[in-house]
Short mmCIF file of C-alpha atoms and ligand atoms in Angstrom, two decimals:
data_model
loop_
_atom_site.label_atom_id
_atom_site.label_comp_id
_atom_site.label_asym_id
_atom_site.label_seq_id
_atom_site.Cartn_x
_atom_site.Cartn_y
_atom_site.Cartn_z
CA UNK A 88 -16.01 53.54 5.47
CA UNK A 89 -18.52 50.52 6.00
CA UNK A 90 -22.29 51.18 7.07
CA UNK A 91 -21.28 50.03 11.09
CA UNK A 92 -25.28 50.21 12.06
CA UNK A 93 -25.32 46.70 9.62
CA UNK A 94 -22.87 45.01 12.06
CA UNK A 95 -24.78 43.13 14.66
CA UNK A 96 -22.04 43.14 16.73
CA UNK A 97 -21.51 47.39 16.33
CA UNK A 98 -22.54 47.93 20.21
CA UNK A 99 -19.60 48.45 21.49
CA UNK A 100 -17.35 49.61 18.56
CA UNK A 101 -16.20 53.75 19.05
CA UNK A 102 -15.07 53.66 14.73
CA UNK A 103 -16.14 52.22 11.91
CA UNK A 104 -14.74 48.82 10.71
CA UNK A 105 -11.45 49.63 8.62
CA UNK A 106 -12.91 49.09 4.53
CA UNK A 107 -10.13 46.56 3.33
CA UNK A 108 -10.57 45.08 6.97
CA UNK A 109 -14.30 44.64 6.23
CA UNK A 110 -13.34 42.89 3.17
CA UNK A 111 -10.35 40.99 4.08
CA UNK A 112 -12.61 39.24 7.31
CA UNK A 113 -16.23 38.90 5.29
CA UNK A 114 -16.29 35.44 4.47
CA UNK A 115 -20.00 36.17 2.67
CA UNK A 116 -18.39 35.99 -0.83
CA UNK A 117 -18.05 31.92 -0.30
CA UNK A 118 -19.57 30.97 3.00
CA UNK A 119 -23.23 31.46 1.38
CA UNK A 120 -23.22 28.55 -0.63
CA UNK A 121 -24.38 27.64 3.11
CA UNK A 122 -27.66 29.38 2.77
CA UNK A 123 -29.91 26.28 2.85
CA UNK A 124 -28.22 24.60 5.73
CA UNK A 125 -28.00 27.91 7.98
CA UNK A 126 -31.65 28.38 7.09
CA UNK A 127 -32.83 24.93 8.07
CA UNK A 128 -30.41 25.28 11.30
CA UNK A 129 -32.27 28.23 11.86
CA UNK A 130 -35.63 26.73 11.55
CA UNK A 131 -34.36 24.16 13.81
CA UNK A 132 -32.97 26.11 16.71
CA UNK A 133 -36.34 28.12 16.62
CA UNK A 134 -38.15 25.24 16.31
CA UNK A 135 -36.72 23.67 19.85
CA UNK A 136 -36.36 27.05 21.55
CA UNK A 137 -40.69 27.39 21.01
CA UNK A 138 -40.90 23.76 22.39
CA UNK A 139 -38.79 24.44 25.35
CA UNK A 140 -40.44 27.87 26.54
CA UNK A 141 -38.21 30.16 24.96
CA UNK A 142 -40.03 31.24 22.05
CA UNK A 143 -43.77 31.78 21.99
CA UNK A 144 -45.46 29.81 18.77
CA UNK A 145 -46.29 33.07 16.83
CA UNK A 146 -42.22 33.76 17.47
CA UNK A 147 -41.40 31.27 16.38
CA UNK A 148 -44.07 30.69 13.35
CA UNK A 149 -42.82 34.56 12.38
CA UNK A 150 -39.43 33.42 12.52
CA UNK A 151 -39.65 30.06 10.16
CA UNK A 152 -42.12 31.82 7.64
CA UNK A 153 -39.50 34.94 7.49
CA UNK A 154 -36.79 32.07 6.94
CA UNK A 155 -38.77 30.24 4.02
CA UNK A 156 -39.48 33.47 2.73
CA UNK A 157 -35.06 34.86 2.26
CA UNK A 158 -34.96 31.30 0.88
CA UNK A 159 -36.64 32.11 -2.03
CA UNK A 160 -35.43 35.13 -2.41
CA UNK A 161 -31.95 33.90 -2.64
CA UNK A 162 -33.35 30.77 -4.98
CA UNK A 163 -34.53 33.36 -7.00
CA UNK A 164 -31.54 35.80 -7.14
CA UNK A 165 -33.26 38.12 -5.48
CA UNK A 166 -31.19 38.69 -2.33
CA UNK A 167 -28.75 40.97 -1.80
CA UNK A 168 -25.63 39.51 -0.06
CA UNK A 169 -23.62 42.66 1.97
CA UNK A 170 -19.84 42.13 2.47
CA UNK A 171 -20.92 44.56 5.59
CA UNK A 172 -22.83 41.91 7.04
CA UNK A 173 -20.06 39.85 6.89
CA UNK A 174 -21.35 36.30 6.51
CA UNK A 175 -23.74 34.16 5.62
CA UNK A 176 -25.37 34.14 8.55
CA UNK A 177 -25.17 37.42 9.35
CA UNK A 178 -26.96 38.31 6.13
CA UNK A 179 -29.73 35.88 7.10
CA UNK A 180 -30.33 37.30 10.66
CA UNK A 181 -30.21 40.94 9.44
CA UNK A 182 -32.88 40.36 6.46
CA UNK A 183 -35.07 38.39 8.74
CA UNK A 184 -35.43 41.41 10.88
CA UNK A 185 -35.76 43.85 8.00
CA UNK A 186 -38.62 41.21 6.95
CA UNK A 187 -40.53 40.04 10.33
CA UNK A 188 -39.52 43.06 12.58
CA UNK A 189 -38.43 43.34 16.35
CA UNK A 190 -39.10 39.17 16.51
CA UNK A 191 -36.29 37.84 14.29
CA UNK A 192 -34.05 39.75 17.15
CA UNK A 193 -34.21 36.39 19.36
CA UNK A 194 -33.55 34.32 16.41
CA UNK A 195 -29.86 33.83 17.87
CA UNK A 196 -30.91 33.47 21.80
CA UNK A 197 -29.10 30.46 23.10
CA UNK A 198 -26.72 30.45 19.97
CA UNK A 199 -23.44 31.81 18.16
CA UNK A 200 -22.35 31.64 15.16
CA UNK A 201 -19.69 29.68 16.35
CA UNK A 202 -21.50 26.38 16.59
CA UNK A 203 -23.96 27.75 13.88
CA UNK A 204 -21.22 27.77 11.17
CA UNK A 205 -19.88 24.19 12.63
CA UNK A 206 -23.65 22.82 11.96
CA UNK A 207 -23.90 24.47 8.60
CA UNK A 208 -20.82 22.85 7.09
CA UNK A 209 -21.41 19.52 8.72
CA UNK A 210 -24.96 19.65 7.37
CA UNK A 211 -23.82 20.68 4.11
CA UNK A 212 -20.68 17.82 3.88
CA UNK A 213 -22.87 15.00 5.31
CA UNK A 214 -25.68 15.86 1.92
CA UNK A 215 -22.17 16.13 -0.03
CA UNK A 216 -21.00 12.79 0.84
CA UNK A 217 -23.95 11.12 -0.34
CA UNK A 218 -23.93 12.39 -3.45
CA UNK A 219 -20.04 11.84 -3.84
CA UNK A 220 -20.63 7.84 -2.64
CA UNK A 221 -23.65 7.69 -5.35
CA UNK A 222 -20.65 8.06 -7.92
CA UNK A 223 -18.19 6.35 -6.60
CA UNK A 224 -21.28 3.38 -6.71
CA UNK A 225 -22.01 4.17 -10.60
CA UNK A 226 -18.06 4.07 -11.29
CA UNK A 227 -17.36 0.73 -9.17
CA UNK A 228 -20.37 -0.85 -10.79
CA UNK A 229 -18.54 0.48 -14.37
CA UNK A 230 -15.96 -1.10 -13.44
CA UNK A 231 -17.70 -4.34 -12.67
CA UNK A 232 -19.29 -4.73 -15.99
CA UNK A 233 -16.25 -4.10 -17.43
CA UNK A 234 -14.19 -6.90 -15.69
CA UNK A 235 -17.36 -9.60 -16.76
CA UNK A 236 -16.59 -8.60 -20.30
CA UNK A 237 -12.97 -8.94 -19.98
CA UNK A 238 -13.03 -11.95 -17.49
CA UNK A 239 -10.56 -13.45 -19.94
CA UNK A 240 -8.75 -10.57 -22.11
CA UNK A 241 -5.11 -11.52 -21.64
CA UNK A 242 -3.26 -8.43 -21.30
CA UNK A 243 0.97 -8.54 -19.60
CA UNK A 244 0.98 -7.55 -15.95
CA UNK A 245 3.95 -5.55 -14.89
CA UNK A 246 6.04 -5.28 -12.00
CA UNK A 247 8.25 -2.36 -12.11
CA UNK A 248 6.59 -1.49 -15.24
CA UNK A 249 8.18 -4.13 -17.10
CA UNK A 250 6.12 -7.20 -18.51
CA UNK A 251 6.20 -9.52 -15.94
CA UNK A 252 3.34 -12.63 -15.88
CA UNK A 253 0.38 -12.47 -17.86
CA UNK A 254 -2.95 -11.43 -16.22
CA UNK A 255 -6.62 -10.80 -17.53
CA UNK A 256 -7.72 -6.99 -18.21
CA UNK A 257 -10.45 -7.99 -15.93
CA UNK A 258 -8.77 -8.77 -12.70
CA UNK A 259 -6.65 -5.38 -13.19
CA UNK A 260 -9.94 -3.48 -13.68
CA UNK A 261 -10.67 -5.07 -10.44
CA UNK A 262 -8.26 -4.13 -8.57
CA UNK A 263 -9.37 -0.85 -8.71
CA UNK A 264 -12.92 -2.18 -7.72
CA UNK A 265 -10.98 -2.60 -4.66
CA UNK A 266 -9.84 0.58 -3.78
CA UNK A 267 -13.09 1.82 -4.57
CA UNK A 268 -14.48 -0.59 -2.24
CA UNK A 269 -12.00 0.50 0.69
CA UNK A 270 -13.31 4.62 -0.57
CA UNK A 271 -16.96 3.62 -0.34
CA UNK A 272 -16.26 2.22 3.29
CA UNK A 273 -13.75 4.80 4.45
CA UNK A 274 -16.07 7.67 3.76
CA UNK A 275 -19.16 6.12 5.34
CA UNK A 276 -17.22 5.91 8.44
CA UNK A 277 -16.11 9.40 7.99
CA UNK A 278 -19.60 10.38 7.27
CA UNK A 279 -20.93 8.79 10.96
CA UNK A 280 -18.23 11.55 12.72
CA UNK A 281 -19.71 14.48 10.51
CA UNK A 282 -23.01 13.93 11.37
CA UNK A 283 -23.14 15.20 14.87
CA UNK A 284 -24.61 18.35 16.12
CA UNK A 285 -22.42 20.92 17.61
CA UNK A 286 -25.67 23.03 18.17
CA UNK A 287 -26.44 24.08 21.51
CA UNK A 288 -22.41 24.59 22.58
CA UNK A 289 -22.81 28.45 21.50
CA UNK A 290 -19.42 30.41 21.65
CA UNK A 291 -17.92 27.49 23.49
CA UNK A 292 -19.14 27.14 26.97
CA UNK A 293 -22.80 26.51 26.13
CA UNK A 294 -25.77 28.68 26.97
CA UNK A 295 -27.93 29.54 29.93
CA UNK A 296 -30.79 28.64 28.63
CA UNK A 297 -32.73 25.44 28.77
CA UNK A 298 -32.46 23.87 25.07
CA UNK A 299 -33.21 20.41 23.98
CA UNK A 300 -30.56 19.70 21.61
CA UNK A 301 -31.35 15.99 21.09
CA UNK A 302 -34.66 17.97 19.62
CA UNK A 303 -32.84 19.97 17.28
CA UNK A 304 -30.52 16.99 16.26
CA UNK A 305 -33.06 15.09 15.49
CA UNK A 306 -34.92 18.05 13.74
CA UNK A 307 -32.09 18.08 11.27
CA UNK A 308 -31.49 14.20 10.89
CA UNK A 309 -27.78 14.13 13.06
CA UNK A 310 -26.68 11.05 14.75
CA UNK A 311 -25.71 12.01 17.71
CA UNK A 312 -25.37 15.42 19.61
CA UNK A 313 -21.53 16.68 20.22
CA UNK A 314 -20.68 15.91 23.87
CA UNK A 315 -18.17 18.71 24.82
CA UNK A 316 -18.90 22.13 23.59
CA UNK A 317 -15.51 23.60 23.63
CA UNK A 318 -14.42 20.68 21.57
CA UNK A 319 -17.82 20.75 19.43
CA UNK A 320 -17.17 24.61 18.18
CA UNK A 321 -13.52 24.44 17.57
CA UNK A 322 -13.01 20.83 16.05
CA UNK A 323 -12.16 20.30 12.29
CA UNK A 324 -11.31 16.70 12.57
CA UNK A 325 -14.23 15.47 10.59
CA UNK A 326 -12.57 18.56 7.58
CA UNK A 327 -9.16 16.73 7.74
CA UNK A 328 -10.88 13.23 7.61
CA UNK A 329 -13.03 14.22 4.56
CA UNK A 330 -9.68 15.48 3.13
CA UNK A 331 -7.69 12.30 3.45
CA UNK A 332 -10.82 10.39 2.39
CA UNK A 333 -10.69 12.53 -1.05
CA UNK A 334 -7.28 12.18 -0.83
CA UNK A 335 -6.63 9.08 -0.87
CA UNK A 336 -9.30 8.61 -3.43
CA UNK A 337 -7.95 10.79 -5.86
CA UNK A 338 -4.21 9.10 -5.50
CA UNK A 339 -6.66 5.80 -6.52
CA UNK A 340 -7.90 7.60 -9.85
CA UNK A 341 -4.54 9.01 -10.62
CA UNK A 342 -2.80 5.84 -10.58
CA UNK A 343 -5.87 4.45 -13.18
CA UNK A 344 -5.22 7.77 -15.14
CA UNK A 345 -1.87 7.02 -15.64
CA UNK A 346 -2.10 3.45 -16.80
CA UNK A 347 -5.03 5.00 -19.29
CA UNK A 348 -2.84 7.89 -20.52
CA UNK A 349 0.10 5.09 -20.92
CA UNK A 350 -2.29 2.39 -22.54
CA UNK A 351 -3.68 4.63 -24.77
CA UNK A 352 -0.40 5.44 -26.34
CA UNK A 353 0.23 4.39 -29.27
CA UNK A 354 3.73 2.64 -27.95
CA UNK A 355 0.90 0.90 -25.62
CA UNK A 356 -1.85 0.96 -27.97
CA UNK A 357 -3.89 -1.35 -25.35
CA UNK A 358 -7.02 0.70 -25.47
CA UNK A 359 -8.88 3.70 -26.84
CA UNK A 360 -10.82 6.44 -25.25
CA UNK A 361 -13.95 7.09 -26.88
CA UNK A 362 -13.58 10.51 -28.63
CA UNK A 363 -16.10 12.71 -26.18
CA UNK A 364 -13.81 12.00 -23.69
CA UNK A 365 -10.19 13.47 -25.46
CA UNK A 366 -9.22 16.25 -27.20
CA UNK A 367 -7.24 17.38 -30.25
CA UNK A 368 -4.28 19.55 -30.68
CA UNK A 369 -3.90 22.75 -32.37
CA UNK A 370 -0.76 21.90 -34.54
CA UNK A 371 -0.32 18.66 -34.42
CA UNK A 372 -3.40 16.91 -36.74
CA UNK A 373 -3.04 13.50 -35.57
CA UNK A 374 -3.20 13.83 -31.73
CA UNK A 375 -5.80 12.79 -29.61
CA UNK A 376 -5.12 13.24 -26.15
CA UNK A 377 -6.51 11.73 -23.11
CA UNK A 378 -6.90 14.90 -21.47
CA UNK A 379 -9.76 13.68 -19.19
CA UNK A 380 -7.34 11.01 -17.14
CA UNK A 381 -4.20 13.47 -17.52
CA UNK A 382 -6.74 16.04 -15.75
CA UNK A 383 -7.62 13.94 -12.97
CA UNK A 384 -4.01 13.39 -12.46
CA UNK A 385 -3.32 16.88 -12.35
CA UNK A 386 -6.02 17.52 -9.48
CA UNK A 387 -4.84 15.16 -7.51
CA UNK A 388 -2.04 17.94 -6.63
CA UNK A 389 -4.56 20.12 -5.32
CA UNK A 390 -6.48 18.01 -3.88
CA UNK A 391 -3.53 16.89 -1.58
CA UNK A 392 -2.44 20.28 -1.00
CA UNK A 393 -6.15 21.17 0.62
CA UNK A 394 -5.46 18.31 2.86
CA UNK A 395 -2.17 19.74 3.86
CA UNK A 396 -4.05 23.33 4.08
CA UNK A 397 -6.81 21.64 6.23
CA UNK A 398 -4.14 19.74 8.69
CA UNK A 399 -2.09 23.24 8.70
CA UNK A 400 -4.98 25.55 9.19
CA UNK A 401 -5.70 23.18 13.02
CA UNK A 402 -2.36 23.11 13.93
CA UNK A 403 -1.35 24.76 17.24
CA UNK A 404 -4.86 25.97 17.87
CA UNK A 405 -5.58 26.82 20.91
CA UNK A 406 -9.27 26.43 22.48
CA UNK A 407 -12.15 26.65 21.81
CA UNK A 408 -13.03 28.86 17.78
CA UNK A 409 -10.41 30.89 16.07
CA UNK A 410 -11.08 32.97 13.17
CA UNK A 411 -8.48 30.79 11.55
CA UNK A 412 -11.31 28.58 11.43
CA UNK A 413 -13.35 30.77 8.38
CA UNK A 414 -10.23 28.96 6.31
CA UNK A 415 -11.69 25.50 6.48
CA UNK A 416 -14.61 26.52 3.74
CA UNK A 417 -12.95 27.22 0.37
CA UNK A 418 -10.72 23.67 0.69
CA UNK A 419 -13.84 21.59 1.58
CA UNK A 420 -16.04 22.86 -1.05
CA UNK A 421 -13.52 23.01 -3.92
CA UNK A 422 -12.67 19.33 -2.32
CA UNK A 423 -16.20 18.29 -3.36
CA UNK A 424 -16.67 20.33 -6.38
CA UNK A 425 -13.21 18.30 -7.69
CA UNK A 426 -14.36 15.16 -6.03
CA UNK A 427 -18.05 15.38 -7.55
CA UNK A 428 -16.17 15.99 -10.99
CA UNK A 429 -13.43 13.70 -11.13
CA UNK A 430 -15.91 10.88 -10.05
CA UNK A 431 -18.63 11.57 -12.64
CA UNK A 432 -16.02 11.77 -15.05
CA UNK A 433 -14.66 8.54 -14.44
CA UNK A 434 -18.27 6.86 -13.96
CA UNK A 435 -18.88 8.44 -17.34
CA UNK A 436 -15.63 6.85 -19.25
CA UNK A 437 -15.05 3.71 -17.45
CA UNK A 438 -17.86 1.66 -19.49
CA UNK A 439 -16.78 3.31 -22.46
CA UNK A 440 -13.20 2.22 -22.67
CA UNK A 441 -12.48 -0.21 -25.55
CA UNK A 442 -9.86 -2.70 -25.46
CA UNK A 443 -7.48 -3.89 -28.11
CA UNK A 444 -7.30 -7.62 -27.23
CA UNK A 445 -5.12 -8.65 -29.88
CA UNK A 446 -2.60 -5.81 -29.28
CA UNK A 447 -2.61 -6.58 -25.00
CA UNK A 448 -2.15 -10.38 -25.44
CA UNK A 449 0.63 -9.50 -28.51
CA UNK A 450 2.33 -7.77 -25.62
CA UNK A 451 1.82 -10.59 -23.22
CA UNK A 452 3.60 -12.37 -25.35
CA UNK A 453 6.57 -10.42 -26.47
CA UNK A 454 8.08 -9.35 -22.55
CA UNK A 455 8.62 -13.79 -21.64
CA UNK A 456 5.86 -13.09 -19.19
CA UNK A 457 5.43 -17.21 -19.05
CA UNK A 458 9.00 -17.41 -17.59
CA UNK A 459 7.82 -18.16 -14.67
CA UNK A 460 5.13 -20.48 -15.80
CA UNK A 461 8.23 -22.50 -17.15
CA UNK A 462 10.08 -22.55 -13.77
CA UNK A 463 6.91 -23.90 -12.33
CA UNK A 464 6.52 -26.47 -15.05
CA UNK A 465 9.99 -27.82 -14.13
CA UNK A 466 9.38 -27.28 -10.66
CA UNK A 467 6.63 -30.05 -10.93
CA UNK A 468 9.20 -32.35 -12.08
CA UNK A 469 11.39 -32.12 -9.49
CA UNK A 470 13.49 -29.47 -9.97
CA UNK A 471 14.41 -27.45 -7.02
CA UNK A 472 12.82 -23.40 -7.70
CA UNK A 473 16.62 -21.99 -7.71
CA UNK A 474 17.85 -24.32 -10.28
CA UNK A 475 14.42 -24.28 -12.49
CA UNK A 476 15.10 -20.25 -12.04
CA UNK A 477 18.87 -20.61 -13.55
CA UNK A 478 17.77 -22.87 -16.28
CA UNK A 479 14.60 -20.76 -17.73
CA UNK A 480 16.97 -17.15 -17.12
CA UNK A 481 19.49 -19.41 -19.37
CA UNK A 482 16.51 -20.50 -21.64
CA UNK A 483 15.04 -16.31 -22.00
CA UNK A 484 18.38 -15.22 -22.57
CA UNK A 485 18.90 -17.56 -25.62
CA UNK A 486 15.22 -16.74 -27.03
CA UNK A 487 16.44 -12.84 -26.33
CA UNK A 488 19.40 -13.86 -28.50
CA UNK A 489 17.47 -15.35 -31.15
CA UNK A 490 15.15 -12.70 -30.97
CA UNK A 491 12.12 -14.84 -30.29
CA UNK A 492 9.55 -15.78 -27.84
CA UNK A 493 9.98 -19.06 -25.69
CA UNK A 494 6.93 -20.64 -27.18
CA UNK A 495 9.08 -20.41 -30.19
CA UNK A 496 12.04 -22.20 -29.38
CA UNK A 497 11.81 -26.20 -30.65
CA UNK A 498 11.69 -28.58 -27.90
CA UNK A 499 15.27 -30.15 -28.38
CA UNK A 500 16.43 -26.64 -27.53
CA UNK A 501 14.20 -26.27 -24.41
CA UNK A 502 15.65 -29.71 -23.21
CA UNK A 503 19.29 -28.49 -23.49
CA UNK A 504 17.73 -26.45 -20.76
CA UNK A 505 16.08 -28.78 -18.86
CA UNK A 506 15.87 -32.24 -19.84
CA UNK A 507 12.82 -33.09 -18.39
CA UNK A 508 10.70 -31.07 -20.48
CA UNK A 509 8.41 -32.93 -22.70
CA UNK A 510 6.00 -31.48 -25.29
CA UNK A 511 3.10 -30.52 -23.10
CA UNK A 512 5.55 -28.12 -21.94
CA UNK A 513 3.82 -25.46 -24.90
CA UNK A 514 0.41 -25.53 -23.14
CA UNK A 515 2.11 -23.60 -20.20
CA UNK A 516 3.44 -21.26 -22.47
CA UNK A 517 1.09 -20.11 -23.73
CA UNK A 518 -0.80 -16.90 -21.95
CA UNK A 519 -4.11 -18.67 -21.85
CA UNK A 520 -2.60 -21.03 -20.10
CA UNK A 521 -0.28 -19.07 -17.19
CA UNK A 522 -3.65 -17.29 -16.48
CA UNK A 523 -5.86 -20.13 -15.96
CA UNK A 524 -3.38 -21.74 -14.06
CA UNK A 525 -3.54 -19.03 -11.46
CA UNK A 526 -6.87 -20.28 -10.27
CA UNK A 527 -7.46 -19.52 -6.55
CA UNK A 528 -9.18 -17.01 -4.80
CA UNK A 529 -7.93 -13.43 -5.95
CA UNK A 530 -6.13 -15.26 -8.51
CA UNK A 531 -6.11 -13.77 -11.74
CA UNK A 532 -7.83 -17.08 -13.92
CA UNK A 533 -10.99 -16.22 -16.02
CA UNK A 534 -13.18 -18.17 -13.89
CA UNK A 535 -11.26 -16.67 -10.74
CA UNK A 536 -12.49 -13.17 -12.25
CA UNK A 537 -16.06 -14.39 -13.09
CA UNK A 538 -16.73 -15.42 -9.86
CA UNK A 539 -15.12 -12.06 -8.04
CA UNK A 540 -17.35 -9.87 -10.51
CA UNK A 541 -20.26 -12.15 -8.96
CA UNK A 542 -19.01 -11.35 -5.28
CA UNK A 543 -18.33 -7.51 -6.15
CA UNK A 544 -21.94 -7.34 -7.20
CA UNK A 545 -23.48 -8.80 -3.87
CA UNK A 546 -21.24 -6.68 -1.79
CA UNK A 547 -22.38 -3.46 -3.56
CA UNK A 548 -26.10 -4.13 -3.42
CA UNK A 549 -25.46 -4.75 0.64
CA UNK A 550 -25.55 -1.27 1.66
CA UNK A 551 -24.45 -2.68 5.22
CA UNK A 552 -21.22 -3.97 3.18
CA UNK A 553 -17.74 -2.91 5.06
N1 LIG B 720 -17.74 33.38 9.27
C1 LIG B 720 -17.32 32.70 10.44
C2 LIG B 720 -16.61 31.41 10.07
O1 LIG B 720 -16.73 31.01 8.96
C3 LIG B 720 -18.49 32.39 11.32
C4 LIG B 720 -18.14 32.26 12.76
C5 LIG B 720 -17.63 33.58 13.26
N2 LIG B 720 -17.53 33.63 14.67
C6 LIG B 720 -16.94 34.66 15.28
N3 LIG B 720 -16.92 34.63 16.54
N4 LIG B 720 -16.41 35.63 14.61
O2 LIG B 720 -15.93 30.77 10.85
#
């Protein structure tokens, strides 16, 4: 039997909350990681309700000193959280009256914990995603120094996962500058809908007294101030959207994990992971396994399924806060503990990754990824694309045959193909050559690359960027 003179709601309860009941509803075990954000929406609200009449200054000085004070108490470990008192909030209203007497009482005038808890975790996401786009910065600026160095590494570019045309490690790297540039963008727009105050709607209606709530939102650094306070207490969109945002970033670094768990292969052997970042096996000496991208891979999974949980939890729910809505917490922060760590990690690795140039242009050259470099080279001399196409497919199959590489085959051979061929015909052949060829914007030529690493760098130092 729970202790029911610690519920602040007891008044009008005959019997004692059920024990596993107590436990199954608290959500204290995980809801205060709020503290810091309940506490400084508690200084807010008290704050405003002194400047509008409500509280008298020593209130409401009694009230913020009590607050400071249970914030270093539970900095220092010194608190005592009570599954009786439910939540985190809960906990901090009943100690503040325990510290500052009858006073800390009207604490919670003109408020609920419904749009309390919607403030805390919208102050505590908006901090979140600044930290989380700080990373994503240091990995897309990795990435960036990376392509300069590798502006003109030849490495085969696939299609279907077989070699198809030769392209520079550098624009592939950037690529992925790309989707990180779309993340960056997508979660600052996210961020502008998580930054507004539901504060002020109390348990969905709003309140009878006279609060200022562009006061508090501007007390606590929000955009804007929600306009509907049914919608304001009960809405999870900005959850969901943070979700797919992580979501779609993760599917970004799994796709990159896999091509670094396949590269560093030895059937690949395009690159190696520095050692800190890969471990050994227990049986098998020789292993070294890229368990940091096969990781982030793995939480992709779960990072996916907390959108799904998110976008299930809302579904169907009827106005204005459900309890349902308790569910939103463990998701979002093990979204941003995953998020934080996958991104560090890959910030971390990125400019650490060597790559075997020899071995990627070797592999350029062994998959005929200048095929089409030769039905271009005909194509220039008049030959319509669908014949140049039958002639080089006729030209590859007899190099297959001889088990060699076009560049290989002597030029009388290459005319039987196509007469028009003439010697120069072997500078297009050559990787070197099909990449610089491909010299337009987005193209994947060294000097193409060079001068994208040069934009990249400009759009990341304009914070205004996309
Ligand atoms: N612990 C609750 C939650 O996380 C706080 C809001 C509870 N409101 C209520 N009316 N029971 O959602």
């Amino acid at each position: 039997m729970s202790d029911q003179n610690a519920k602040l709601w007891g008044g009008r309860f005959q019997e004692p909350t059920d024990a596993f009941v107590e436990r199954f509803t608290a959500s204290v075990g995980f809801d205060r990681r709020l503290y810091r954000q309940d506490i400084a929406g508690s200084i807010a609200h008290a704050t405003m309700l002194c400047k509008v009449g409500v509280l008298s200054q020593e209130e409401r000085d009694a009230i913020v000193d009590g607050l400071a004070g249970i914030r270093d108490e539970i900095e220092r470990g010194e608190f005592e959280w009570s599954v009786a008192r439910e939540d985190v909030h809960m906990n901090i209203e009943a100690r503040l009256t325990e510290r500052i007497g009858a006073t800390g009482k009207k604490l919670h005038t003109g408020r609920s914990r419904n749009d309390q808890v919607a403030t805390d975790i919208r102050l505590w996401l908006r901090d979140e995603i600044d930290v989380l786009d700080a990373e994503l910065l240091r990995l897309a600026t990795g990435l960036l120094d990376q392509a300069d160095v590798h502006a003109d590494t030849i490495m085969p570019g696939f299609t279907h996962l077989q070699t198809a045309q030769p392209v520079t490690f550098g624009h592939h790297l950037l690529a992925y500058f790309e989707m990180l540039m779309r993340d960056r963008a997508r979660l600052a727009d996210c961020r502008g809908r998580v930054n507004v105050l539901p504060l002020g709607s109390a348990a969905l209606a709003g309140t009878t007294f006279p609060l200022d709530r562009a006061l508090t939102a501007e007390l606590l650094g929000f955009d804007s101030v929600a306009e509907n306070s049914l919608d304001a207490v009960s809405d999870r969109d900005f959850a969901i959207e943070f979700a797919a945002w992580a979501s779609t970033t993760m599917i970004h670094l799994s796709r990159f994990s896999e091509e670094l768990v396949l590269w560093s292969s030895a059937q690949f052997g395009f690159i190696e992971l520095p050692d800190r970042f890969c471990t050994g096996s227990s049986i098998m000496p020789q292993k070294k396994n890229p368990d940091v991208p096969e990781l982030v891979r793995g939480k992709t999974g779960r990072v996916v399924g907390h959108l799904n949980a998110l976008l299930m939890l809302m579904k169907s729910q009827p106005l204005a806060y459900n309890k349902d809505n308790q569910e939103d917490k463990e998701p979002l922060f093990d979204l941003v503990d995953t998020l934080r760590d996958c991104l560090k990690a890959y910030a971390d690795m990125v400019p650490a990754i060597v790559a075997d140039k020899p071995a990627m242009r070797a592999a350029a050259v062994r998959g005929y990824a200048t095929a089409t470099d030769l039905a271009d080279y005909l194509v220039r001399r008049n030959i319509a694309f669908r014949d140049a196409h039958e002639a080089v497919g006729q030209a590859v199959a007899h190099a297959v045959a001889a088990n060699c590489d076009l560049a290989e085959l002597p030029l009388a051979t290459l005319q039987g193909f196509a007469p028009v061929i003439e010697a120069d015909v072997y500078e297009v052949l050559t990787p070197e050559g099909s990449v610089a060829a491909r010299s337009h914007f987005g193209g994947t030529a060294p000097e193409q690359v060079r001068a994208a690493v040069i934009r990249g760098r400009a759009r990341l130092s304009n914070a205004a960027d996309e």
